[in-house]
mmCIF file of C-alpha atoms in Angstrom:
data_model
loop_
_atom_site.group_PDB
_atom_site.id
_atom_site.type_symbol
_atom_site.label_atom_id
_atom_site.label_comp_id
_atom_site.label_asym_id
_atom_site.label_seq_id
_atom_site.Cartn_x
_atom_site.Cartn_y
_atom_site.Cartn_z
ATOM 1 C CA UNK S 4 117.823 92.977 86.205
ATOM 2 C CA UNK S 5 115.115 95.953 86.733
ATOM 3 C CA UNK S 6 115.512 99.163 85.067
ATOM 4 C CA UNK S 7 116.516 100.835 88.404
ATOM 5 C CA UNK S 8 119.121 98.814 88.980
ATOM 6 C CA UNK S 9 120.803 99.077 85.613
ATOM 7 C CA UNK S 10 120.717 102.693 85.677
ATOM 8 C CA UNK S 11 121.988 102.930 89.357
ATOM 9 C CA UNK S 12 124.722 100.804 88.418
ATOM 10 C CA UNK S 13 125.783 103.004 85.513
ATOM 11 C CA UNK S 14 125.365 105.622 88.176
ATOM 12 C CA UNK S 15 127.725 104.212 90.616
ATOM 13 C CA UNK S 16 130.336 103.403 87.860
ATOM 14 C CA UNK S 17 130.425 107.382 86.397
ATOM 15 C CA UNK S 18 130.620 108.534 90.196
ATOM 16 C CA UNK S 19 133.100 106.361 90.718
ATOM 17 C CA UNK S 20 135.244 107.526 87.814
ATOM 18 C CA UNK S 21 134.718 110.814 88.995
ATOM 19 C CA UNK S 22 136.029 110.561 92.355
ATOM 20 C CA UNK S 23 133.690 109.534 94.763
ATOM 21 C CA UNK S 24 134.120 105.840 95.846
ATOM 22 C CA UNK S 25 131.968 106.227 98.792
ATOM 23 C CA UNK S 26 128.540 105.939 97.289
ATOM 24 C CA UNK S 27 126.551 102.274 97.624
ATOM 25 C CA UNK S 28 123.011 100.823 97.013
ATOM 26 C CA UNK S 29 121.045 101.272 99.641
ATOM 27 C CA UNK S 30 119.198 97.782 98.946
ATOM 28 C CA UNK S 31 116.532 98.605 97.280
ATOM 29 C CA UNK S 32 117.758 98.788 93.874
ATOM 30 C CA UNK S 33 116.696 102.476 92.800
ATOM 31 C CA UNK S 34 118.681 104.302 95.574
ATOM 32 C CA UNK S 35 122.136 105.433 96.085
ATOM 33 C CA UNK S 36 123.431 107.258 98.823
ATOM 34 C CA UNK S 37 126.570 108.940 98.255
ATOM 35 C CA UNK S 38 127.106 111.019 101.210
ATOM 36 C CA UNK S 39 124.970 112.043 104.419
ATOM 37 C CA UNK S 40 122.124 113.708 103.303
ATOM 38 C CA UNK S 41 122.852 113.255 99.773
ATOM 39 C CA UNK S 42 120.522 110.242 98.112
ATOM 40 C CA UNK S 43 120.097 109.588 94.342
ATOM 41 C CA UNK S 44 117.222 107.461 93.202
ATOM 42 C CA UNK S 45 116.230 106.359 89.969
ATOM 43 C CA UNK S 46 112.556 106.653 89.337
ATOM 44 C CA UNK S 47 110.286 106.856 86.452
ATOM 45 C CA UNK S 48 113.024 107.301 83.805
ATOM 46 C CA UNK S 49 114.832 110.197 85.653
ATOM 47 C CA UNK S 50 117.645 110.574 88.115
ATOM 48 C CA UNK S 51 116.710 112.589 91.045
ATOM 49 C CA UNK S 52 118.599 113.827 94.201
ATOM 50 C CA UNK S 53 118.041 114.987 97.696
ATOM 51 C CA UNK S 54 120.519 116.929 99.654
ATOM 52 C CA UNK S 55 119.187 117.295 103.047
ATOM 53 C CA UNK S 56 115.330 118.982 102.836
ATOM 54 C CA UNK S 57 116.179 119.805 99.100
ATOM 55 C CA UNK S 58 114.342 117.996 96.079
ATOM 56 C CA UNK S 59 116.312 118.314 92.811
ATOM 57 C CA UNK S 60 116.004 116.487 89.290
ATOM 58 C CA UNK S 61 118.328 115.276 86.860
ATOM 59 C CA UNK S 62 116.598 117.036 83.593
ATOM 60 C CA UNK S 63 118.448 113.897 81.394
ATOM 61 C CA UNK S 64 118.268 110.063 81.445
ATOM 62 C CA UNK S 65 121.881 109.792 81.002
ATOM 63 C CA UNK S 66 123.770 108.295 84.264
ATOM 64 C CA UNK S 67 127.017 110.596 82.918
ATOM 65 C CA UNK S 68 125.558 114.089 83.318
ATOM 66 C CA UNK S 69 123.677 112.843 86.443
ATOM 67 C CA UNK S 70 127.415 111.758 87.882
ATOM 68 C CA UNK S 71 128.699 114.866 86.877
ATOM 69 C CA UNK S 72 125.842 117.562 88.667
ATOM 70 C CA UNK S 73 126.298 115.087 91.864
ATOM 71 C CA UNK S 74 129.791 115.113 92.097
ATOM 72 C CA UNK S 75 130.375 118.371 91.938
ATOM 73 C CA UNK S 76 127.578 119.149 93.860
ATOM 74 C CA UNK S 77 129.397 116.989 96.948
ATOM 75 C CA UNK S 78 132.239 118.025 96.473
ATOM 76 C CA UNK S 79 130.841 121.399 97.317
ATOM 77 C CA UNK S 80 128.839 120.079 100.488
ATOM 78 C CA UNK S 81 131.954 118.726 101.483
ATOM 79 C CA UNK S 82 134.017 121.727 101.476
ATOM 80 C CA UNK S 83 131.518 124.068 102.688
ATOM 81 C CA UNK S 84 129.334 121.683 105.473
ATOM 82 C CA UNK S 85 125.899 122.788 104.951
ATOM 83 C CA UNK S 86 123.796 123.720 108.596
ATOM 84 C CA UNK S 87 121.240 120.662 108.263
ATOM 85 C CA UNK S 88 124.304 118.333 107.817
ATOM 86 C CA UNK S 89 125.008 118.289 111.722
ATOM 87 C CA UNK S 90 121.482 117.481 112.231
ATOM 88 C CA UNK S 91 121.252 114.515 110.178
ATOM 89 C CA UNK S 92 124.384 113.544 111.176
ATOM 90 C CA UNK S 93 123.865 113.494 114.610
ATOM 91 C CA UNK S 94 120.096 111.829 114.187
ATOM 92 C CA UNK S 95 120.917 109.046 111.149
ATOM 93 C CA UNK S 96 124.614 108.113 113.259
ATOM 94 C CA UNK S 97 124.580 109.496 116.735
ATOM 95 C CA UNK S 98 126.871 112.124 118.270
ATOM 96 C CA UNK S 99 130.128 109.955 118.616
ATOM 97 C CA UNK S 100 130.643 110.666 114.709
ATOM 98 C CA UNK S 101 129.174 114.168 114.038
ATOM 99 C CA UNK S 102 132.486 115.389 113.423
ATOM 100 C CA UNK S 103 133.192 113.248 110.578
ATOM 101 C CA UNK S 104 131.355 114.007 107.309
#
């Protein structure tokens, strides 16, 4: 098992314990998408994130602290739908489902 899949594993398990069951792998084994617009990949021994056109970085190794910034930051994305949201919505799954985040 690679690196980046060990530590997106532990990822997925501390998300999970913190409430949000809807993030998978996207297949390639360093990414995890927990919510439209809001990717986590594991790369050179740091967790990084991308909500919409926003870059952000982990500052820790640790796949607990990492769960913890996420989730709360999608929790607030969820209650307070950002603009570029709709957008990427409506490009990544069409326009029958823009209403459901």
């Amino acid at each position: 098992m690679s690196e980046a899949r060990a530590a997106t594993e532990k990822l997925q398990v501390e998300l999970h314990g913190l409430g949000v069951t809807s993030a998978y792998d996207v297949g390639d084994d360093a990414t995890i998408s927990v919510w439209i617009g809001l990717v986590v990949r594991y790369r050179d021994g740091f967790y990084r994130w991308q909500e919409g056109p926003v870059k952000r970085r982990h500052l820790g190794t640790d796949p607990v602290g990492c769960a913890m910034r996420v989730a709360r930051r999608y929790k607030e994305l969820q209650a307070d739908v950002p603009l570029w949201w709709d957008d990427l919505a409506r490009e990544l799954r069409g326009r029958p489902v823009q209403d459901y985040p």
